[in-house]
Coordinates of C-alpha atoms and ligand atoms in Angstrom, one line a residue:
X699 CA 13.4 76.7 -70.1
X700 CA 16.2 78.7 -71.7
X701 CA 19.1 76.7 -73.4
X702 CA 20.9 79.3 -72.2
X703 CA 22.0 79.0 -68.3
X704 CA 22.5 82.7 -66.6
X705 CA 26.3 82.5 -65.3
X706 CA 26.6 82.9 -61.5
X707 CA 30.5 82.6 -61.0
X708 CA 31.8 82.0 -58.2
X709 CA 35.4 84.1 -57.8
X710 CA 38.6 82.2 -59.1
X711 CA 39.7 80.6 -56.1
X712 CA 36.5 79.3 -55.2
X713 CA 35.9 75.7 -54.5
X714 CA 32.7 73.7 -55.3
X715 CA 31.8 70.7 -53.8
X716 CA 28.5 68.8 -55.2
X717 CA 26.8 67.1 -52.5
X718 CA 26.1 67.2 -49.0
X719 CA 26.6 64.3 -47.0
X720 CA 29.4 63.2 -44.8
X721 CA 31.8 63.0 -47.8
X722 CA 30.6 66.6 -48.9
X723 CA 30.3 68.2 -45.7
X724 CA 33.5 66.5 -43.9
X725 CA 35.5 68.2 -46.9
X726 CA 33.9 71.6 -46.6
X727 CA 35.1 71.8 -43.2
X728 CA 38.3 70.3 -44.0
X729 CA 38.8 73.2 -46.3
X730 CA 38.3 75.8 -44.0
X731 CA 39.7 79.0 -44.2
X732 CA 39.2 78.9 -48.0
X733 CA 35.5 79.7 -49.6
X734 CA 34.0 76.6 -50.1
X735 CA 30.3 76.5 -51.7
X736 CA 28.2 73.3 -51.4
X737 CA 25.0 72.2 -53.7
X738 CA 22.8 70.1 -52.4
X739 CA 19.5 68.8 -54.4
X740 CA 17.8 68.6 -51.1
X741 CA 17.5 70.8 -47.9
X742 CA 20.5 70.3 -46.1
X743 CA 20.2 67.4 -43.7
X744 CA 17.3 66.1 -45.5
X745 CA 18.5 64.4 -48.0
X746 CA 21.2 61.7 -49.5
X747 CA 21.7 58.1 -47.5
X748 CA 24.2 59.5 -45.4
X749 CA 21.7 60.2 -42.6
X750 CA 20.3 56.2 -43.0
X751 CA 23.1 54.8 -42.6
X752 CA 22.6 52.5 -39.6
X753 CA 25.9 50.3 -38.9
X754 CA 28.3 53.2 -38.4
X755 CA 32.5 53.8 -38.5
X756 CA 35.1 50.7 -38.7
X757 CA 38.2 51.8 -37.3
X758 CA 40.9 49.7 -34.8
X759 CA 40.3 51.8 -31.8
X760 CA 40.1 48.9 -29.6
X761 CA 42.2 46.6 -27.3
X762 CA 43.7 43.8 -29.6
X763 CA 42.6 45.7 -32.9
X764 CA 45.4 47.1 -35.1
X765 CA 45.4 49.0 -38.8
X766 CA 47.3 45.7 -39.9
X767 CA 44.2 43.8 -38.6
X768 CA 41.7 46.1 -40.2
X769 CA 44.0 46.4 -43.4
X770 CA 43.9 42.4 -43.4
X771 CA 39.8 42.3 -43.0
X772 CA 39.2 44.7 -45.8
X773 CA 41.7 42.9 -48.0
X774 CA 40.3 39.4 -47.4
X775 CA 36.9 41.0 -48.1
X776 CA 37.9 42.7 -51.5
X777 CA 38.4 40.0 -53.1
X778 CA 41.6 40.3 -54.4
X779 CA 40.8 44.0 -55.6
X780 CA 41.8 46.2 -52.9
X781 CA 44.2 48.7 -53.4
X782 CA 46.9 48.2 -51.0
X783 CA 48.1 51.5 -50.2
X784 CA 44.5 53.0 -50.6
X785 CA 43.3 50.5 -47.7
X786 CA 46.6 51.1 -45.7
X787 CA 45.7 54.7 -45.5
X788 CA 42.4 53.8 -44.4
X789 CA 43.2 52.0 -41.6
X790 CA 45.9 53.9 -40.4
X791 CA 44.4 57.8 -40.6
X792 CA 40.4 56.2 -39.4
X793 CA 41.3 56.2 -35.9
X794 CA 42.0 60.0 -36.4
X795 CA 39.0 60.8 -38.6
X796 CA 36.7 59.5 -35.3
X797 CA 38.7 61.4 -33.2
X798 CA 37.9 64.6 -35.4
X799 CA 34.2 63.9 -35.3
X800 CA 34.4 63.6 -31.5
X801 CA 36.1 66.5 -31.4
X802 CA 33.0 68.5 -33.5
X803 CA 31.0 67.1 -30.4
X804 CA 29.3 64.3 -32.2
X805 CA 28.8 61.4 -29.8
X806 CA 29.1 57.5 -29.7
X807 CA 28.0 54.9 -27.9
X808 CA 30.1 54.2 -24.8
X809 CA 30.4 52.0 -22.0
X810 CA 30.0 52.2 -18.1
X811 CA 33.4 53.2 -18.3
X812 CA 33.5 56.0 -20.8
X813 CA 35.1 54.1 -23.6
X814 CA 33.6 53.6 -27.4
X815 CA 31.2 50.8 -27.5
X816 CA 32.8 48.6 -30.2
X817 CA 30.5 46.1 -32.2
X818 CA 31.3 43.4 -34.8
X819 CA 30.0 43.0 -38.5
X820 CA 30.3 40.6 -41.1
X821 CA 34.4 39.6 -42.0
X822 CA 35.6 42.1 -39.6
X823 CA 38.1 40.1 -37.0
X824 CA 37.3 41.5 -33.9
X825 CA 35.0 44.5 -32.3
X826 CA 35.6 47.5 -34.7
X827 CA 32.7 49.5 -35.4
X828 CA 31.7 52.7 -33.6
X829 CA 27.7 53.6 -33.4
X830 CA 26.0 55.9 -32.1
X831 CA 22.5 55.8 -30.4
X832 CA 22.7 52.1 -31.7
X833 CA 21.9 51.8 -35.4
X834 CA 21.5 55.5 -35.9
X835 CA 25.8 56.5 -36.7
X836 CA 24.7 58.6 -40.0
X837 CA 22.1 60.5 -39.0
X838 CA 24.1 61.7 -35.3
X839 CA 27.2 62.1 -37.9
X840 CA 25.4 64.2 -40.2
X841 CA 23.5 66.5 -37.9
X842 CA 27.2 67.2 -35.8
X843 CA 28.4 67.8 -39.4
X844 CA 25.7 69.8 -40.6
X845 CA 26.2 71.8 -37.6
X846 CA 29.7 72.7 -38.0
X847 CA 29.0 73.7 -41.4
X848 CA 26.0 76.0 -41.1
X849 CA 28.6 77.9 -38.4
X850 CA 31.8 78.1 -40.4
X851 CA 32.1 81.1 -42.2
X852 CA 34.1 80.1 -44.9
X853 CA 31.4 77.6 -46.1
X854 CA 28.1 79.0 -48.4
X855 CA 25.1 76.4 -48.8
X856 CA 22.9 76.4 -51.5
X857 CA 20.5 74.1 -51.6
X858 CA 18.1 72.6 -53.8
X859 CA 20.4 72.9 -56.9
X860 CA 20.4 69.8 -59.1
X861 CA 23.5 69.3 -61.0
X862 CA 23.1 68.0 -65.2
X863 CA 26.8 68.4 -66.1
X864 CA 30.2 69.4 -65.4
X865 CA 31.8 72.3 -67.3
X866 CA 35.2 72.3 -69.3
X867 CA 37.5 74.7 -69.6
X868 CA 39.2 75.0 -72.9
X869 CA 42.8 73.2 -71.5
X870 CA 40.4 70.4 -70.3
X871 CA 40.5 71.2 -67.0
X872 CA 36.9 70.7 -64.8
X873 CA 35.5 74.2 -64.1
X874 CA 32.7 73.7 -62.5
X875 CA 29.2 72.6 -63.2
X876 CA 25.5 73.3 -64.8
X877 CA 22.9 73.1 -62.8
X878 CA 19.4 74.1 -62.2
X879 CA 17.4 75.8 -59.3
X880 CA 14.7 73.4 -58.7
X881 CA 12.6 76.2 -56.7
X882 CA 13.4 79.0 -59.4
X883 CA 13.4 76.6 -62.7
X884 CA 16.2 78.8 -64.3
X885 CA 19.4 76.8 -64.8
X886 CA 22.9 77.9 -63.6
X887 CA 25.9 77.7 -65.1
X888 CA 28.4 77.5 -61.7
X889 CA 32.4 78.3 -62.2
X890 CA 35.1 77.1 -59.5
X891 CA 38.5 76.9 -59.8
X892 CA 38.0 73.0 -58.0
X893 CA 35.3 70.7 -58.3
X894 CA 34.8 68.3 -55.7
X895 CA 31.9 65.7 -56.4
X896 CA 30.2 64.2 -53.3
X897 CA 26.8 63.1 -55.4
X898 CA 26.8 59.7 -53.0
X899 CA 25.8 56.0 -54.7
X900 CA 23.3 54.3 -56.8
X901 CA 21.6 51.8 -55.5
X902 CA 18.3 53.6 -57.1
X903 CA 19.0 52.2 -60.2
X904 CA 18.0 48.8 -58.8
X905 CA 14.1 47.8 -58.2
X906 CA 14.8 47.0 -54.6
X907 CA 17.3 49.5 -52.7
X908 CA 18.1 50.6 -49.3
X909 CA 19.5 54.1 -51.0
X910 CA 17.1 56.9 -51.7
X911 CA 15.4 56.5 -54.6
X912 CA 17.2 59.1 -56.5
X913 CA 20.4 58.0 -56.0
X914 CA 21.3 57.3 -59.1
X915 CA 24.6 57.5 -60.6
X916 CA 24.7 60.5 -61.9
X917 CA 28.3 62.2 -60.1
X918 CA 29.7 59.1 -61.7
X919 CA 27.8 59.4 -65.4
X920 CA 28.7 63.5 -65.6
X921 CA 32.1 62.8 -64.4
X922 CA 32.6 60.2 -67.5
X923 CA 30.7 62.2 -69.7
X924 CA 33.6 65.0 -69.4
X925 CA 36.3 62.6 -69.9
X926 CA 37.2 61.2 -66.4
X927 CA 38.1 57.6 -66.0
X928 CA 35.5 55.6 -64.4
X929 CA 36.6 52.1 -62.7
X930 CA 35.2 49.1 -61.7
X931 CA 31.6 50.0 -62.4
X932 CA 30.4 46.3 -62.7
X933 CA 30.7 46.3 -58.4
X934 CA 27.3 47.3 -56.8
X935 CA 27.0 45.3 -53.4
X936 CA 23.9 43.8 -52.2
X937 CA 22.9 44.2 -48.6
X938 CA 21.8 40.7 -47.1
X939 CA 19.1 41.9 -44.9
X940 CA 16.7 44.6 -46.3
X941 CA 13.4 44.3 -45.0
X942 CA 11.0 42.3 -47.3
X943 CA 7.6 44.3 -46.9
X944 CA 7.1 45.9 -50.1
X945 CA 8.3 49.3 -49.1
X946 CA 10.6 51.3 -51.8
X947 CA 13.4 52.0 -50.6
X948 CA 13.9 49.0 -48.5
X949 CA 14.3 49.6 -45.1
X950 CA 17.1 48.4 -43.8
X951 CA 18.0 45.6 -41.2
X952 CA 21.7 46.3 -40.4
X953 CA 24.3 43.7 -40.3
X954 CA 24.9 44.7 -36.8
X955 CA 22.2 42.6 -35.7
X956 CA 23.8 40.0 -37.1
X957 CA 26.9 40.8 -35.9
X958 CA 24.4 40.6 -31.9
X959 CA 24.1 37.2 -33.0
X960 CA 20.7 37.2 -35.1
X961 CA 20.7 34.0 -37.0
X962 CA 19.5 33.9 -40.8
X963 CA 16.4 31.4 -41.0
X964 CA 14.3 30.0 -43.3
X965 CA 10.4 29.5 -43.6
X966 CA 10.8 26.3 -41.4
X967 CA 13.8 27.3 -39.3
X968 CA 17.0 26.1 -40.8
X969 CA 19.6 27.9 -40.6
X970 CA 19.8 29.4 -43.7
X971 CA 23.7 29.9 -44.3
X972 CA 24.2 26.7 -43.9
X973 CA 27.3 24.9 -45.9
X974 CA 27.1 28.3 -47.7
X975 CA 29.9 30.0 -45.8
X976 CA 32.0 28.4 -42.0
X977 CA 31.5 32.3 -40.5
X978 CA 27.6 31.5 -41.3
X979 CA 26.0 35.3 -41.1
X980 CA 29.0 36.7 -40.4
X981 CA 30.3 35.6 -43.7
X982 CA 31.4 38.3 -46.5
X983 CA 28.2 40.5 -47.6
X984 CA 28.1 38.8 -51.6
X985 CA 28.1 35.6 -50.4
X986 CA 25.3 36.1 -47.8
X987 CA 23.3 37.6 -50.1
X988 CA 23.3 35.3 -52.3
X989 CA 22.8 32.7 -49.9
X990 CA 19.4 34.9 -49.0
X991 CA 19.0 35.4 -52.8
X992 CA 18.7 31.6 -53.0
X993 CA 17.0 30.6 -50.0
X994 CA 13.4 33.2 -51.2
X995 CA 14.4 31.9 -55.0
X996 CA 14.1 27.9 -53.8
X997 CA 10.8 29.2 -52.0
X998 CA 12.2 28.5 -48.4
X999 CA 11.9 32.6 -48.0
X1000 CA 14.8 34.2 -45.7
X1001 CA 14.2 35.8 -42.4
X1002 CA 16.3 37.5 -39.6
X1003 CA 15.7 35.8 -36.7
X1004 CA 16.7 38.3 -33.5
X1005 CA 14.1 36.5 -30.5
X1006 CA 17.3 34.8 -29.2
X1007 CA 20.1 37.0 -29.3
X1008 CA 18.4 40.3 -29.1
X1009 CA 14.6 40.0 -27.8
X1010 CA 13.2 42.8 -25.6
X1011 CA 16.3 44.8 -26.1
X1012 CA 15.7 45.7 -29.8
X1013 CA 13.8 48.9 -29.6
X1014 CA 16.8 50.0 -27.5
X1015 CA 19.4 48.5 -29.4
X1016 CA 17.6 49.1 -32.8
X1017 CA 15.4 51.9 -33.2
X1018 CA 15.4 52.6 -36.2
X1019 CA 14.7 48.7 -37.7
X1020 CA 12.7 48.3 -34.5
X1021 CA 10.5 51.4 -36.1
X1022 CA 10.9 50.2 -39.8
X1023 CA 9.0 46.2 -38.4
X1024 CA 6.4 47.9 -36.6
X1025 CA 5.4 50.3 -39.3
X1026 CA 5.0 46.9 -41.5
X1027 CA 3.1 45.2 -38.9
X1028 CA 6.5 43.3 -37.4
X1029 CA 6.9 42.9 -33.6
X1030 CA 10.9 41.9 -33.7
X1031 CA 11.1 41.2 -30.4
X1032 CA 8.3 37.7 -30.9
X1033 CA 8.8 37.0 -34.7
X1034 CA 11.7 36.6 -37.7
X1035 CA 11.8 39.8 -40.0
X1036 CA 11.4 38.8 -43.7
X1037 CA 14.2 39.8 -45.7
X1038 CA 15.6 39.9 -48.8
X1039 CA 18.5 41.6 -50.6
X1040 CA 18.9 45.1 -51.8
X1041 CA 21.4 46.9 -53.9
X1042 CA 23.4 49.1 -51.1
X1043 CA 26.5 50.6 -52.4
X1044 CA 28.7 51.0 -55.1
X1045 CA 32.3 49.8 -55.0
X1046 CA 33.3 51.3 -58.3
X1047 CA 33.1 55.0 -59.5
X1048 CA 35.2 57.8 -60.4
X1049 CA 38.7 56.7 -60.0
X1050 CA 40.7 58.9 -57.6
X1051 CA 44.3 58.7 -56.8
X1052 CA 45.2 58.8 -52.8
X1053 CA 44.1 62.5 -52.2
X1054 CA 40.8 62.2 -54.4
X1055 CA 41.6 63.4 -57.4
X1056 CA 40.5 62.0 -60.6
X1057 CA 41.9 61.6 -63.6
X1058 CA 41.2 65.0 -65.1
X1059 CA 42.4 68.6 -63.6
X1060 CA 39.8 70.3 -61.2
X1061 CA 37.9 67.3 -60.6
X1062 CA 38.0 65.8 -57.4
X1063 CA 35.7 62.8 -55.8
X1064 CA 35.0 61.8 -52.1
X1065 CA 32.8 59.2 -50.7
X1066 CA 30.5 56.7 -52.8
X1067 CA 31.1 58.2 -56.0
X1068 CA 34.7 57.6 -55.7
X1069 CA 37.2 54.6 -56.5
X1070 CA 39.8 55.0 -54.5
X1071 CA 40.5 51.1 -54.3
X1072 CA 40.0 50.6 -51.2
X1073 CA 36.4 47.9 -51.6
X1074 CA 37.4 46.4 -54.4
X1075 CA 35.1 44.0 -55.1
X1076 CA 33.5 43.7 -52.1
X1077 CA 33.3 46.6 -49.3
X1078 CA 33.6 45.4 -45.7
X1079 CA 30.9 46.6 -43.5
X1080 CA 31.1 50.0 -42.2
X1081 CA 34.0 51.3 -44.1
X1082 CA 32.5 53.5 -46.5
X1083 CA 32.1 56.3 -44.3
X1084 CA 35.2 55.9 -42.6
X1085 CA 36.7 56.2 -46.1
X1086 CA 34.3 58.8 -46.5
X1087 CA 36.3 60.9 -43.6
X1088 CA 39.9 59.8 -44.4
X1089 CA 39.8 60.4 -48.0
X1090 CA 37.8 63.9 -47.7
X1091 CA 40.3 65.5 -45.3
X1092 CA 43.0 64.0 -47.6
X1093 CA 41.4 65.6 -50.7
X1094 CA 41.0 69.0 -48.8
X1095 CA 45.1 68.8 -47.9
X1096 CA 45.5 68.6 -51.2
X1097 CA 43.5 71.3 -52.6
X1098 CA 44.5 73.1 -50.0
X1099 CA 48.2 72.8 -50.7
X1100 CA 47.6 73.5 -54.8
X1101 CA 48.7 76.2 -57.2
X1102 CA 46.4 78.6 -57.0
X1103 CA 45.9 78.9 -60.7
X1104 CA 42.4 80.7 -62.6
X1105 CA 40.8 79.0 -65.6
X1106 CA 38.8 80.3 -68.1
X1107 CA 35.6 78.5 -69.0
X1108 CA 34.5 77.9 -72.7
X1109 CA 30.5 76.6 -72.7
X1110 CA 30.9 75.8 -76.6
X1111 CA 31.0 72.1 -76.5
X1112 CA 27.8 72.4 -74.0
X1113 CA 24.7 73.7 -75.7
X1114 CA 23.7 70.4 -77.1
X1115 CA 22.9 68.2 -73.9
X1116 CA 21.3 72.0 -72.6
X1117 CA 18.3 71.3 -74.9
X1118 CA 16.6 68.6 -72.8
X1119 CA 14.1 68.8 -70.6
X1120 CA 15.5 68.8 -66.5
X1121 CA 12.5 67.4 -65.4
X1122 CA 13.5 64.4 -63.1
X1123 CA 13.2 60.7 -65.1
X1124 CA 9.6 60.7 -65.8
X1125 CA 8.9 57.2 -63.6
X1126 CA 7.6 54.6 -66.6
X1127 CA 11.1 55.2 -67.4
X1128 CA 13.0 54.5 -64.5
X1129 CA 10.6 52.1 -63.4
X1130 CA 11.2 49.7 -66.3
X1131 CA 15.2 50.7 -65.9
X1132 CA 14.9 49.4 -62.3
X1133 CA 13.6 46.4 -63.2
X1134 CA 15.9 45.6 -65.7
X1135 CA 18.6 46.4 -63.6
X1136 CA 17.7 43.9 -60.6
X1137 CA 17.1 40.9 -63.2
X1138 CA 19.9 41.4 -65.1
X1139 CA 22.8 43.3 -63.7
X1140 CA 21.6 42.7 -60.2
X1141 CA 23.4 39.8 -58.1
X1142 CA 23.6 37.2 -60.5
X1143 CA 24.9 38.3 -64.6
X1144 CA 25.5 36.5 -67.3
X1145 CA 26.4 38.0 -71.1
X1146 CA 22.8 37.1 -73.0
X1147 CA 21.0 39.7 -69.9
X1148 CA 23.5 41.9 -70.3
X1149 CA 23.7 41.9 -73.6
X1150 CA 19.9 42.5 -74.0
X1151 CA 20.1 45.2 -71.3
X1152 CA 22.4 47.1 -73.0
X1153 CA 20.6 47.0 -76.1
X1154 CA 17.7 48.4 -74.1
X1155 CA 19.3 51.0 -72.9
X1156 CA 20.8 52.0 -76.0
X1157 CA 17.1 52.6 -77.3
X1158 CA 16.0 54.3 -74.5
X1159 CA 18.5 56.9 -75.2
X1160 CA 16.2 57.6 -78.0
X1161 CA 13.3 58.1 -76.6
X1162 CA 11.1 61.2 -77.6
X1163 CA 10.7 62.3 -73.8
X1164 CA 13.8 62.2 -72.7
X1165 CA 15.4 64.3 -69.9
X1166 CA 18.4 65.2 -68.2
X1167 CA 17.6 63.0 -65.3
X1168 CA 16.6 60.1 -67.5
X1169 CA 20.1 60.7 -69.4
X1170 CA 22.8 61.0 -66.7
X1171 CA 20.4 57.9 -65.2
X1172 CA 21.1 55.6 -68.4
X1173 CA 25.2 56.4 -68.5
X1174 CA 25.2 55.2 -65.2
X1175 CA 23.5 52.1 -66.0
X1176 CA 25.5 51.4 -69.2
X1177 CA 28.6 51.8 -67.4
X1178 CA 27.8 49.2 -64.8
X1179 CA 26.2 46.9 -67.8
X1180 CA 28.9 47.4 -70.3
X1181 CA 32.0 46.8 -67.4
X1182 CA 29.8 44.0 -65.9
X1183 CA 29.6 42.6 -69.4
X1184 CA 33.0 42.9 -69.9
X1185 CA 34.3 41.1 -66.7
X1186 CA 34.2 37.6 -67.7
X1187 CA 34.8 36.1 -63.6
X1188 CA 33.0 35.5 -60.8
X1189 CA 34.5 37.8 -58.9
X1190 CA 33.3 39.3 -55.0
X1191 CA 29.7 41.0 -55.7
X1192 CA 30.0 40.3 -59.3
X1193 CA 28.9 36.9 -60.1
X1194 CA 28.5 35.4 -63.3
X1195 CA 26.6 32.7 -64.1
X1196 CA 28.9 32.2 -67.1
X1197 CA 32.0 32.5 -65.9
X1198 CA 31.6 30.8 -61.9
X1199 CA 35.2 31.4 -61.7
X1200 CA 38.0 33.7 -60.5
X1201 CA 40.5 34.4 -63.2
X1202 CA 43.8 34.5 -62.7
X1203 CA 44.8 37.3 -62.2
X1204 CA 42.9 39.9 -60.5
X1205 CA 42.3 43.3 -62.7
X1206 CA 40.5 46.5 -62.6
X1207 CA 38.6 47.6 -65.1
X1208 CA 38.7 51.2 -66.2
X1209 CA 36.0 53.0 -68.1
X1210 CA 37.0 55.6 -70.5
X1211 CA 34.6 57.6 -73.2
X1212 CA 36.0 56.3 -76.1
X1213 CA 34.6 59.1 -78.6
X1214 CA 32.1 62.3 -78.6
X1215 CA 29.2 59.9 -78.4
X1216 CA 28.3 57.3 -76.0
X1217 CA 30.9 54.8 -76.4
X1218 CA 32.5 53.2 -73.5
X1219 CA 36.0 51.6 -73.8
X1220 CA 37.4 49.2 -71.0
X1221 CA 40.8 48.3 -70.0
X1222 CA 42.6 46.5 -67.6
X1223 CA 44.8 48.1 -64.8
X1224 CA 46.9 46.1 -61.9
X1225 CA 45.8 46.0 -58.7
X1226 CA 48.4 47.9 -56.8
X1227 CA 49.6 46.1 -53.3
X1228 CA 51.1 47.2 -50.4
X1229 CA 54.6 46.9 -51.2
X1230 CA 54.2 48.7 -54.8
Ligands
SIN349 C1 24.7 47.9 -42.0 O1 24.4 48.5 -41.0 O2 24.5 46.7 -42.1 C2 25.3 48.6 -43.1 C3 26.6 49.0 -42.8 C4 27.4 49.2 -44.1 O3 26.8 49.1 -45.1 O4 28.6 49.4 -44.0

């Protein structure tokens, strides 16, 4: 393959978003009338977790609810770390954002009375989250989505284009990206006067994940690569309640079960949670999976335990985990599920201000890929899409209401990381990553793992067969090694075994490139509350 990409500019005003999930497609529509193009790596609808995820939107749409309640929840959750006016905004615009989607003709589950069904998950208060079809919210969300967008005029798909790296202009603005056409195997070289990553999470860094396997990192690894500030990185949450049957990516068992009233048990039947937590499976996501972590580690194994609470109802209730068991051999309805944890989502990630942009000119971020503040260190269930929503349609406002201004682009600085290979990571690779990953920047940490970790992926750097994919892969790991490292606490979904503690005072930790190589350098910033 050429070094040199072929140019296929869009015109000046053109805005790119990379991605195509709820985060990427919610914006695109947002956008509308102005010419939006979206990449997507897969065929649109195909690909990205979007379309698995299962619990569905948290927003106080119900009698007794409030924003101040749900604000409260996701603070108490965050573990000191959430943003306060990034949640606030959350909790006051979700009700809208659901109200959009209804609008687009996407439906949720309602009662005999035509209201939204409202269920409960872990550390929410009361009956928040909307579904749809029971555990299947992403999937009828992205196909009303995908939808709208293959109708609107103003937006162009192209799909299976894999992104290796964003461009520069020569002020140090983002001017789009380099990319490759996976069915031609030429590579692109993409202008746009805005770039607006929607690349999703990585839990496929991790041996065991509920996220396709090739989510990986690598919006937030191209993003720091150009110079845009990267925070807490060190934050990947752990999902309780994957199912434990060998299968890569996990399946997953949704917390909504629990929320049902499934009960966590162990081989014998003891409750496994315990003296772990008072709101027993209900309790915040880090601490229940480690309590699950534990319980298989102690050789009591962890199981999900829906006879009582849920029973013949479950294929209703549940498809799609109801399909998941019997595929493994599980009938749900007469036995416990095995379970064990699985790396989910990613609080941290490309630090965006209150409309999405990052810290560099042109370069915007929505969804998983983004910090916006509102997780901190531990999401609450079933807010990431709404933040998905509420944050896209505030980062299309804002592009929308910008100056208009062309850029040039200067592809000097470029040529060198052109030379590899774009194969995808070949798997020994990733494989031995993945593994790494789980043991020593998974749910428990400590500085001798991640010391050694980071020396391992130092030399893998140098490896003769390296690619693109391998590359943009290993940043992302290094960030969340190198800022887990750094964090010496016990703090939401990162725990040190070190440092069992909370310090102080609560800090984010922001991720900068320090030089033209692959030195990372952390600071502190404040957490910023409500009254600020
Ligand atoms: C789940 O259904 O348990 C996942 C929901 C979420 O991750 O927010």
């Amino acid at each position: 393959m050429s070094a040199l990409p072929a140019t296929d500019d869009l015109p000046d005003d053109s805005i790119l978003i990379v991605g195509a999930g709820i985060a990427g497609l919610f914006t695109a529509l947002k956008l509308a009338p102005r010419p939006v193009t979206i990449l997507t790596a897969a065929p649109l609808g195909k690909g990205g977790s979007s379309t698995w995820a299962q619990g569905g939107l948290a927003a106080a749409m119900g009698p007794g609810d409030s924003p101040q309640l749900h604000l409260r929840d996701t603070v108490a959750a965050g573990a000191g770390l959430v943003d306060g006016p990034a949640a606030d905004i959350l909790t006051k615009e979700g009700a809208a954002r659901v109200e959009d989607l209804i609008k687009l003709g996407i439906e949720f589950d309602t009662d005999a009375h035509g209201r939204l069904k409202l269920g409960r998950e872990a550390a929410h208060s009361c009956d928040r989250i909307v579904h749809a079809s029971g555990d299947q919210a992403g999937a009828a969300i992205m196909a009303g989505l995908t939808r709208a967008a293959q109708s609107a005029e103003h937006i162009t798909i192209r799909e299976r284009i894999v992104i290796e790296e964003l461009l520069r202009d020569e002020a140090g603005h983002i001017a789009g990206v380099l990319a490759v056409d996976i069915v031609k195997g030429t590579r692109l070289m993409i202008t746009a006067r805005e770039t607006v990553l929607a690349t999703g999470g990585l839990g496929g860094l991790y041996a065991v994940t509920t996220n396709p396997v090739r989510a990986q990192g690598h919006g937030m690894s191209m993003a720091w690569l150009a110079g845009a500030e990267i925070m807490d990185a060190e934050f990947v949450q752990f999902h309780p309640t994957a199912l434990d049957v060998g299968v890569d990516p996990a399946p997953l068992a949704t917390e909504a079960l629990r929320g049902e009233g499934a009960l966590l048990v162990t081989r014998d039947g003891g409750r496994l949670m315990t003296g772990l937590h008072e709101d027993m499976e209900l309790a915040p996501r880090d601490i229940v999976a480690r309590g699950v972590a534990a319980s298989i580690g102690a050789g009591d194994g962890a199981f999900l335990d829906a006879r009582a609470a849920v029973g013949t109802r479950f294929e209703d209730m549940f498809p799609t985990v109801y399909d998941a068991c019997r595929k493994a051999g599980i009938d749900p309805v007469s036995e416990p599920i095995p379970v064990a944890p699985a790396a989910h989502y990613h609080m941290g990630g490309v630090r965006t201000g209150l409309n999405g942009e990052s810290s560099l000119p042109g370069l915007w971020a929505v969804g998983e890929v983004a910090c916006t503040g509102i997780h901190g260190a531990n999401r609450l269930a079933s807010n990431s899409l709404l933040e998905a929503l509420v944050f896209g349609a505030r980062t299309a406002a804002a592009i929308t209401d910008g100056d208009g201004e062309t850029r040039t682009v200067d592809v000097s600085q470029l040529m060198q990381r052109l030379t590899l290979p774009t194969k995808p990571a070949p798997d020994a690779l990733a494989k031995s990553l993945r593994a790494k990953m789980a043991a020593q920047a998974g749910l428990l940490r400590d500085d001798r793992g991640l010391t050694d970790l980071l020396g391992d992926i130092d030399r893998d750097f140098a490896q003769p067969d390296i690619t693109s994919g391998n590359f943009n892969m290993l940043i992302a790991a290094k960030l969340i090694a190198a800022s887990a490292k750094n964090r010496q606490e016990s703090r939401g979904a990162h725990m040190r075994a070190d440092y069992p503690a909370h310090s102080a005072t609560p800090t984010h930790s922001i991720l900068n490139r320090s030089n033209a190589g692959l030195d990372i350098e952390i600071s502190s910033r404040s957490v910023q509350t409500s009254s600020e």
